[in-house]
mmCIF file with all atom_site columns, C-alpha atoms and ligand atoms in Angstrom:
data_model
loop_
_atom_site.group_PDB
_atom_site.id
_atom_site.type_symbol
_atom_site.label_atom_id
_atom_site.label_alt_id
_atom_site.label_comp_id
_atom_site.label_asym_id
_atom_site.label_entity_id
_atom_site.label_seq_id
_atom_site.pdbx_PDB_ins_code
_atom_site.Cartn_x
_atom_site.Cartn_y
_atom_site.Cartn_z
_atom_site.occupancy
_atom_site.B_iso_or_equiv
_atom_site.pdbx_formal_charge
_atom_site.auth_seq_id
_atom_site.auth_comp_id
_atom_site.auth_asym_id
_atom_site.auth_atom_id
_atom_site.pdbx_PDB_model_num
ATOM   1   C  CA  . UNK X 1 1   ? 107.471 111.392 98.497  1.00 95.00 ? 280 UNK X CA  1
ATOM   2   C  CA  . UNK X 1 2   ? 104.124 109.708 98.327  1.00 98.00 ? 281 UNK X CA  1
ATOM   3   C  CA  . UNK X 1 3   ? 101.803 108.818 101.309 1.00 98.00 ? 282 UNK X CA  1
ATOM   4   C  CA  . UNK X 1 4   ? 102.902 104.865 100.894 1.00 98.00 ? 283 UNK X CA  1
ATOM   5   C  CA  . UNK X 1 5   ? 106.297 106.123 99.898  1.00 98.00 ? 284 UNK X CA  1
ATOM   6   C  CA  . UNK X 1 6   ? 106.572 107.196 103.496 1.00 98.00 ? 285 UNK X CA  1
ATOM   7   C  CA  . UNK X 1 7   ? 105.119 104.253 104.907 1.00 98.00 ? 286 UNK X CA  1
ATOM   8   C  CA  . UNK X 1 8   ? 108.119 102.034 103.619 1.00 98.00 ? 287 UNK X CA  1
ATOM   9   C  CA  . UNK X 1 9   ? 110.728 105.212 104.605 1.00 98.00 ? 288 UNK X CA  1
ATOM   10  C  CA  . UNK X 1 10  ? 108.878 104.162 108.416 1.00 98.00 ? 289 UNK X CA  1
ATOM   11  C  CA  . UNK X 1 11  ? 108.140 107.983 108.301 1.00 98.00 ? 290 UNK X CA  1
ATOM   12  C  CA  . UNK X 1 12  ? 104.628 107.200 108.338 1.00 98.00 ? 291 UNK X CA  1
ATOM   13  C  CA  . UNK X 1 13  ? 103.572 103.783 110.468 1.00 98.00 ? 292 UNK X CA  1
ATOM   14  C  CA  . UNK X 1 14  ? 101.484 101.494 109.651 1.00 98.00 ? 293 UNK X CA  1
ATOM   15  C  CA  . UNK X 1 15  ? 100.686 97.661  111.262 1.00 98.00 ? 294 UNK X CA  1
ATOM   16  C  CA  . UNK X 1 16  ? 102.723 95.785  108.559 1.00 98.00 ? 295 UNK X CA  1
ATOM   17  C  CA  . UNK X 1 17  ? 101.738 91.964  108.484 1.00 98.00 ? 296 UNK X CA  1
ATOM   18  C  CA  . UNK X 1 18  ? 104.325 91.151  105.797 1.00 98.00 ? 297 UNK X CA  1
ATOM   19  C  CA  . UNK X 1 19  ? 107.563 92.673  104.883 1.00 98.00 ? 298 UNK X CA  1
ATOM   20  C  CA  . UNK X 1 20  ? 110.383 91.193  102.524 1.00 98.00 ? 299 UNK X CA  1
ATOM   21  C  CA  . UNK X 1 21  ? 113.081 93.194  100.003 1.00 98.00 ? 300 UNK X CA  1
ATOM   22  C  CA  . UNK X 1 22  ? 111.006 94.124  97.473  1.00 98.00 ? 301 UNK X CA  1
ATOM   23  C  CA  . UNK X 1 23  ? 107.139 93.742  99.407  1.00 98.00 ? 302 UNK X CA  1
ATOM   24  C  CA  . UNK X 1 24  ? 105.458 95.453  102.135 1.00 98.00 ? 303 UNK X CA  1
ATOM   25  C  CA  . UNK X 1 25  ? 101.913 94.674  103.158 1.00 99.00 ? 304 UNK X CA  1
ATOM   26  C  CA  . UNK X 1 26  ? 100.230 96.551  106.178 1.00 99.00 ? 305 UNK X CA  1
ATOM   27  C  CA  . UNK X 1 27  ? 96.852  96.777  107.422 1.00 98.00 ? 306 UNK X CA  1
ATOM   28  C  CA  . UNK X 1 28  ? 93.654  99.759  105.807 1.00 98.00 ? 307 UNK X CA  1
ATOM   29  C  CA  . UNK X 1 29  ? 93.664  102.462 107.796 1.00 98.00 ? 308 UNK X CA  1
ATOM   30  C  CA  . UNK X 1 30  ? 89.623  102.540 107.220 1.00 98.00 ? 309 UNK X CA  1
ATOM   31  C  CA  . UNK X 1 31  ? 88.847  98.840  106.710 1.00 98.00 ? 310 UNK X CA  1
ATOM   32  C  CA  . UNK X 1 32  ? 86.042  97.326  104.701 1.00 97.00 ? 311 UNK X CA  1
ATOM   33  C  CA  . UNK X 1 33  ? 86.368  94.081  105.783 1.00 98.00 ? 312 UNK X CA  1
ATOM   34  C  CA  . UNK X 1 34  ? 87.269  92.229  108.184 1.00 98.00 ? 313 UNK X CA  1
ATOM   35  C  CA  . UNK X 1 35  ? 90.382  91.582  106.615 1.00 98.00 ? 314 UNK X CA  1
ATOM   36  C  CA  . UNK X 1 36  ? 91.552  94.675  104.299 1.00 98.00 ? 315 UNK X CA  1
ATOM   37  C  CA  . UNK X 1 37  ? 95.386  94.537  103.803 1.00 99.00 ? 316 UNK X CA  1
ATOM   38  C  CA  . UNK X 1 38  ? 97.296  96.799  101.134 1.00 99.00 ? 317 UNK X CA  1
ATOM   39  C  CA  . UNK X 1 39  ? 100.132 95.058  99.582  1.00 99.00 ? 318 UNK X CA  1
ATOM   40  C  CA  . UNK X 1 40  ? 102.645 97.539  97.666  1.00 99.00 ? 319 UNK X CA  1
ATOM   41  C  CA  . UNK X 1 41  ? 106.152 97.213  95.627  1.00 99.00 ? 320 UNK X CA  1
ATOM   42  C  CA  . UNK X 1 42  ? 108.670 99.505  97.653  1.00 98.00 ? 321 UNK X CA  1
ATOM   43  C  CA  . UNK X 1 43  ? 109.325 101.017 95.194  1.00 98.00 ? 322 UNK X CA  1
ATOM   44  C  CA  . UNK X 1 44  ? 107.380 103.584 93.635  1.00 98.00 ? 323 UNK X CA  1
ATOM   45  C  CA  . UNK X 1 45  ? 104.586 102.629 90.608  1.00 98.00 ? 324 UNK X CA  1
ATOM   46  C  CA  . UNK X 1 46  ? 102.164 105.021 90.130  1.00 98.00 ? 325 UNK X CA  1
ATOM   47  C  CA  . UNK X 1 47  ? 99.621  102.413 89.378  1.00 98.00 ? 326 UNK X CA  1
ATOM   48  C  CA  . UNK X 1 48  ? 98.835  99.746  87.289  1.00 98.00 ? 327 UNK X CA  1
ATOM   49  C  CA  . UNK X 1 49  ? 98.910  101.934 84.219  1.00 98.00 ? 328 UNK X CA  1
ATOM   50  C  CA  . UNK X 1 50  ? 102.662 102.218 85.349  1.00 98.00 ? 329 UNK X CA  1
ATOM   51  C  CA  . UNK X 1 51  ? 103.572 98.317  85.456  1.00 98.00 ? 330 UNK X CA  1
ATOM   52  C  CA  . UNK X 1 52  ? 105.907 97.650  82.306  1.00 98.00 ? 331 UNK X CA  1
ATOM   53  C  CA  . UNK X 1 53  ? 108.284 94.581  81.762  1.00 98.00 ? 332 UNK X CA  1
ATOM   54  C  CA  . UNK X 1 54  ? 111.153 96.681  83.501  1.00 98.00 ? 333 UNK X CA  1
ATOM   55  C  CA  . UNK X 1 55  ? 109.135 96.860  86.532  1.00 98.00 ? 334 UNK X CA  1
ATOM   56  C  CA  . UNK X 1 56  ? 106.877 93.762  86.336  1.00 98.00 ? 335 UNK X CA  1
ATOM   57  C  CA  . UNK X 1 57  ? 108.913 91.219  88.546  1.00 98.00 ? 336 UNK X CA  1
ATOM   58  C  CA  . UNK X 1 58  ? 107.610 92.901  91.543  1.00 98.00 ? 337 UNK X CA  1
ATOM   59  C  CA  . UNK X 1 59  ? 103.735 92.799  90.764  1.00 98.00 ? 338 UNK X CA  1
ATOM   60  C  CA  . UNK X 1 60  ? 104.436 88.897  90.203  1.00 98.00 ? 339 UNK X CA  1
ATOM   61  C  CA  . UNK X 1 61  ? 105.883 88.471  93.171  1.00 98.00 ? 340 UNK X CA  1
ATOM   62  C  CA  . UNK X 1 62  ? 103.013 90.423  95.167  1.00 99.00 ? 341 UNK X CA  1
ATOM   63  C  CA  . UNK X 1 63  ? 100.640 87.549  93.757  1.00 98.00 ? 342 UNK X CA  1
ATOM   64  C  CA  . UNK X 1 64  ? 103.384 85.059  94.975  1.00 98.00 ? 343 UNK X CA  1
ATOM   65  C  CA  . UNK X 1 65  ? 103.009 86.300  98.559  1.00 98.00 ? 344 UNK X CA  1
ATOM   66  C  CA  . UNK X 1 66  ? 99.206  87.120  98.292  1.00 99.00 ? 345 UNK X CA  1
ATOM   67  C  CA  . UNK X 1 67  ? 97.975  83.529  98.817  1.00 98.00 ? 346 UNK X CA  1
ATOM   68  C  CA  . UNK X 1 68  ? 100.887 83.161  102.400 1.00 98.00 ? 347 UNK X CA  1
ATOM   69  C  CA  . UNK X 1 69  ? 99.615  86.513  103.336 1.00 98.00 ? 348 UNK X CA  1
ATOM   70  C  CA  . UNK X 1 70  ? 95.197  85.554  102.785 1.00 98.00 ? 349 UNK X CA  1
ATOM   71  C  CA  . UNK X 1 71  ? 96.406  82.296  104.769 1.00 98.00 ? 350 UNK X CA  1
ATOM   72  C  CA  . UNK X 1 72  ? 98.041  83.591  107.809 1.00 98.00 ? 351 UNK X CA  1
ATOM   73  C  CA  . UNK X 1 73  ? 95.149  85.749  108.221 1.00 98.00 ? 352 UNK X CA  1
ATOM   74  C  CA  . UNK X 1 74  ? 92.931  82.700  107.626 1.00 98.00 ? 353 UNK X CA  1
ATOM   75  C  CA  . UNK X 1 75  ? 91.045  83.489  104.966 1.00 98.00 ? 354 UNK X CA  1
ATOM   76  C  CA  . UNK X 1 76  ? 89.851  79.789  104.042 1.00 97.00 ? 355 UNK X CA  1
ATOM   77  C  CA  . UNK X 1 77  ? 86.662  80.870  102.443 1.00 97.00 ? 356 UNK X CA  1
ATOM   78  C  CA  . UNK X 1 78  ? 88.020  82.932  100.212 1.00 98.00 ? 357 UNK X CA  1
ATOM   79  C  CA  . UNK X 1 79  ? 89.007  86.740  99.236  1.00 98.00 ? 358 UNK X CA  1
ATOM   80  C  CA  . UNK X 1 80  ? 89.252  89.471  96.706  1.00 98.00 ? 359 UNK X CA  1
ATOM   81  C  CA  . UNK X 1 81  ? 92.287  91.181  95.271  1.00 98.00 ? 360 UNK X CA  1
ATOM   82  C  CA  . UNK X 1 82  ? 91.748  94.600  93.734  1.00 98.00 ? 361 UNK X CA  1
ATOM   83  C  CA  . UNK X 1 83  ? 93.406  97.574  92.483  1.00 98.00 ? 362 UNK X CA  1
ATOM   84  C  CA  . UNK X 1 84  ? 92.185  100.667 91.716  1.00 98.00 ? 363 UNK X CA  1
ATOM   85  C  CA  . UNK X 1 85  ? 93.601  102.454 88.820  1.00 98.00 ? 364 UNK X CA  1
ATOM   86  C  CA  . UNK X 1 86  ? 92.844  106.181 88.247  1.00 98.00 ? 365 UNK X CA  1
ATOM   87  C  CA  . UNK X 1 87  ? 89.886  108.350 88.832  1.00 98.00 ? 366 UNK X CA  1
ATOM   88  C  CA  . UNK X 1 88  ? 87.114  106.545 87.192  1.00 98.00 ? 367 UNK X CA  1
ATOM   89  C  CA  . UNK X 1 89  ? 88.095  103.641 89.620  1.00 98.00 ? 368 UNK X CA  1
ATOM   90  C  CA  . UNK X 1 90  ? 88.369  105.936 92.763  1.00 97.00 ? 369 UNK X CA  1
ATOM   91  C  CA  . UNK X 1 91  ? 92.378  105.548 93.447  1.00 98.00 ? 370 UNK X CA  1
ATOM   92  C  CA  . UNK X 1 92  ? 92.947  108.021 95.959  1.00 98.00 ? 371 UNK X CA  1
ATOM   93  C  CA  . UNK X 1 93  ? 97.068  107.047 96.612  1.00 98.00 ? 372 UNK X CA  1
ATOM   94  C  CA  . UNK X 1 94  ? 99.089  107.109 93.857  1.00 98.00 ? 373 UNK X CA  1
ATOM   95  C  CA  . UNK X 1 95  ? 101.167 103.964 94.312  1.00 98.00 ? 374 UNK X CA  1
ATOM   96  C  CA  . UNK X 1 96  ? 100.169 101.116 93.140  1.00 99.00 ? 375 UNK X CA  1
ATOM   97  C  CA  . UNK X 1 97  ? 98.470  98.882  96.019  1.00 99.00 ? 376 UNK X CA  1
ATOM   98  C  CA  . UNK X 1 98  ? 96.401  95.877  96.141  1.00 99.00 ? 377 UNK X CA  1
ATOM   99  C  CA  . UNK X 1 99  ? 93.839  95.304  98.329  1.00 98.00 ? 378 UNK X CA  1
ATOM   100 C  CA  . UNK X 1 100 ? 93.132  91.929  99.936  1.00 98.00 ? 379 UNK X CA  1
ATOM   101 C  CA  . UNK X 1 101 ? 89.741  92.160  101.492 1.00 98.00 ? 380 UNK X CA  1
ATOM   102 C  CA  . UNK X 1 102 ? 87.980  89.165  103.194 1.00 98.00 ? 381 UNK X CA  1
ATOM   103 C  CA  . UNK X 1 103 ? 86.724  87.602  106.149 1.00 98.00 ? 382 UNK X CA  1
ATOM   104 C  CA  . UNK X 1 104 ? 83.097  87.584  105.449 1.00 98.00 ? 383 UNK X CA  1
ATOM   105 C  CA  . UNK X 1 105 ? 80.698  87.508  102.169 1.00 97.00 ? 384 UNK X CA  1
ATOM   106 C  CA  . UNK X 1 106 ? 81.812  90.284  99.784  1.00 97.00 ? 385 UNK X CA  1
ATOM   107 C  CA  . UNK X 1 107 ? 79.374  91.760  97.752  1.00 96.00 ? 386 UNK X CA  1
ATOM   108 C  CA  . UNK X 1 108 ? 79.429  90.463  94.016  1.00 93.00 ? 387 UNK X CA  1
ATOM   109 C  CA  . UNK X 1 109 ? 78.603  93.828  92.842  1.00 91.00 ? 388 UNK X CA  1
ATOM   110 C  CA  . UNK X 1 110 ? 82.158  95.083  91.515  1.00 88.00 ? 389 UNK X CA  1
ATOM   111 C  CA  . UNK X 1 111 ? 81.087  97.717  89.689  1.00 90.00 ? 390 UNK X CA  1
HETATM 112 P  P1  . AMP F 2 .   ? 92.600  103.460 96.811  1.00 57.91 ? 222 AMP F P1  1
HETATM 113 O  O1  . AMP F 2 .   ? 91.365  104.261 97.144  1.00 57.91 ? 222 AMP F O1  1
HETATM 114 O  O2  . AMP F 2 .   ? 92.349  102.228 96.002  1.00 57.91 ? 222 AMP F O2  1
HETATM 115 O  O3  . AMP F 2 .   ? 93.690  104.340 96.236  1.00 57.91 ? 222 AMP F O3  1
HETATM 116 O  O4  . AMP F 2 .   ? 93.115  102.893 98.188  1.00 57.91 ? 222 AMP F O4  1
HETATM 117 C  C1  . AMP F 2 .   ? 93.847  103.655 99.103  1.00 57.91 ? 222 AMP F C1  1
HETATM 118 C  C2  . AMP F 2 .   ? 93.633  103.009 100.434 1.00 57.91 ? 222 AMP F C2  1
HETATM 119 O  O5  . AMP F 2 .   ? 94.625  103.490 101.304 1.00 57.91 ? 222 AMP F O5  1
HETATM 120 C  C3  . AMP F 2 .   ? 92.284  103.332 101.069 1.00 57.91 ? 222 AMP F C3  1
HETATM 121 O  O6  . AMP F 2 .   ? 91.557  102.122 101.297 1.00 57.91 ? 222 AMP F O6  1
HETATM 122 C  C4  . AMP F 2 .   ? 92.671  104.035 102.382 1.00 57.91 ? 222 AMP F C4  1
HETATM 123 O  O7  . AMP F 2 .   ? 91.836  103.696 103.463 1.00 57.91 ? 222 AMP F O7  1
HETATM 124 C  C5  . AMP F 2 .   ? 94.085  103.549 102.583 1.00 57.91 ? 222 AMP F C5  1
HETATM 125 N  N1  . AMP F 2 .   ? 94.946  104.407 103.371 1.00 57.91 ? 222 AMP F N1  1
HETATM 126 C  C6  . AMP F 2 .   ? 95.084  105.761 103.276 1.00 57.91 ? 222 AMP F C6  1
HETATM 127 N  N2  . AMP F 2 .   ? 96.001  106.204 104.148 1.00 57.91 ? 222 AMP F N2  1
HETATM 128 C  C7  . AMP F 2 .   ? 96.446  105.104 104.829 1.00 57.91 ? 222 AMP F C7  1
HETATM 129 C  C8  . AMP F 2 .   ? 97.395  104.908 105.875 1.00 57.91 ? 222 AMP F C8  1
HETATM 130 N  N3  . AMP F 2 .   ? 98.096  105.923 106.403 1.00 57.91 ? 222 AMP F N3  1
HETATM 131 N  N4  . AMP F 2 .   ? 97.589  103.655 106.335 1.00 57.91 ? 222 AMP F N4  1
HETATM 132 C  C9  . AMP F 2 .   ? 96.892  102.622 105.816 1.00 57.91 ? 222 AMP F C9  1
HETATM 133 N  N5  . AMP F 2 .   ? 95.994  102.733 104.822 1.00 57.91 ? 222 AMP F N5  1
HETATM 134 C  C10 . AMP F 2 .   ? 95.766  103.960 104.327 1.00 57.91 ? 222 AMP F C10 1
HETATM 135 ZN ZN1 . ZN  F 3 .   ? 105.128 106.065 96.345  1.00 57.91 ? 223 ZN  F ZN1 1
#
């Protein structure tokens, strides 16, 4: 089982701040912002390379609970959604995660 895997078995723990069926979001273990939250499918997607129209209902509804999840954390000025997708882009767990980060200026240089 992979790292996040574990996380939703509760055989790792993490500080969720948003759980439903399908959803879990929790807090970075090594934050880069003020507010860094990973929100994941439960089930396992390797990454975005893995996202097909089987699977694809569940990646639409992370976005649907992004903007609830940004809000209760109070994010009014804004934040950034990202996932990193293979080595190139420096994905280090494979299971597909995006990260909200916010909670002060981000830097505009993505790449
Ligand atoms: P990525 O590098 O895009 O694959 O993102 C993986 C993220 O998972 C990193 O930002 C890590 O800090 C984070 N991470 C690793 N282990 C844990 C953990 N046990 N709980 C919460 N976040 C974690
Ligand atoms: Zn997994």
């Amino acid at each position: 089982m992979c790292l996040f895997c574990k996380i939703v078995a509760g055989e790792i723990p993490s500080t969720k701040v948003y759980e439903d069926d399908t959803v879990l979001a929790f807090r970075d273990i090594a934050p880069m912002a003020p507010t860094h939250i990973l929100v994941i499918p439960k089930t396992h997607i390797p990454s975005v390379d893995g996202v097909t129209a089987e699977n694809s209902a569940v990646v639409a509804h992370i976005f649907e609970v992004i903007p609830g999840i940004a809000a209760a954390e109070g994010l009014t000025g804004g934040y950034r959604v990202v996932s990193n997708c293979g080595p190139d882009a420096g994905q280090t767990v494979p299971h597909l995660h995006f990260h909200i980060l916010g909670g002060k200026q981000l830097r505009t240089d993505m790449a």
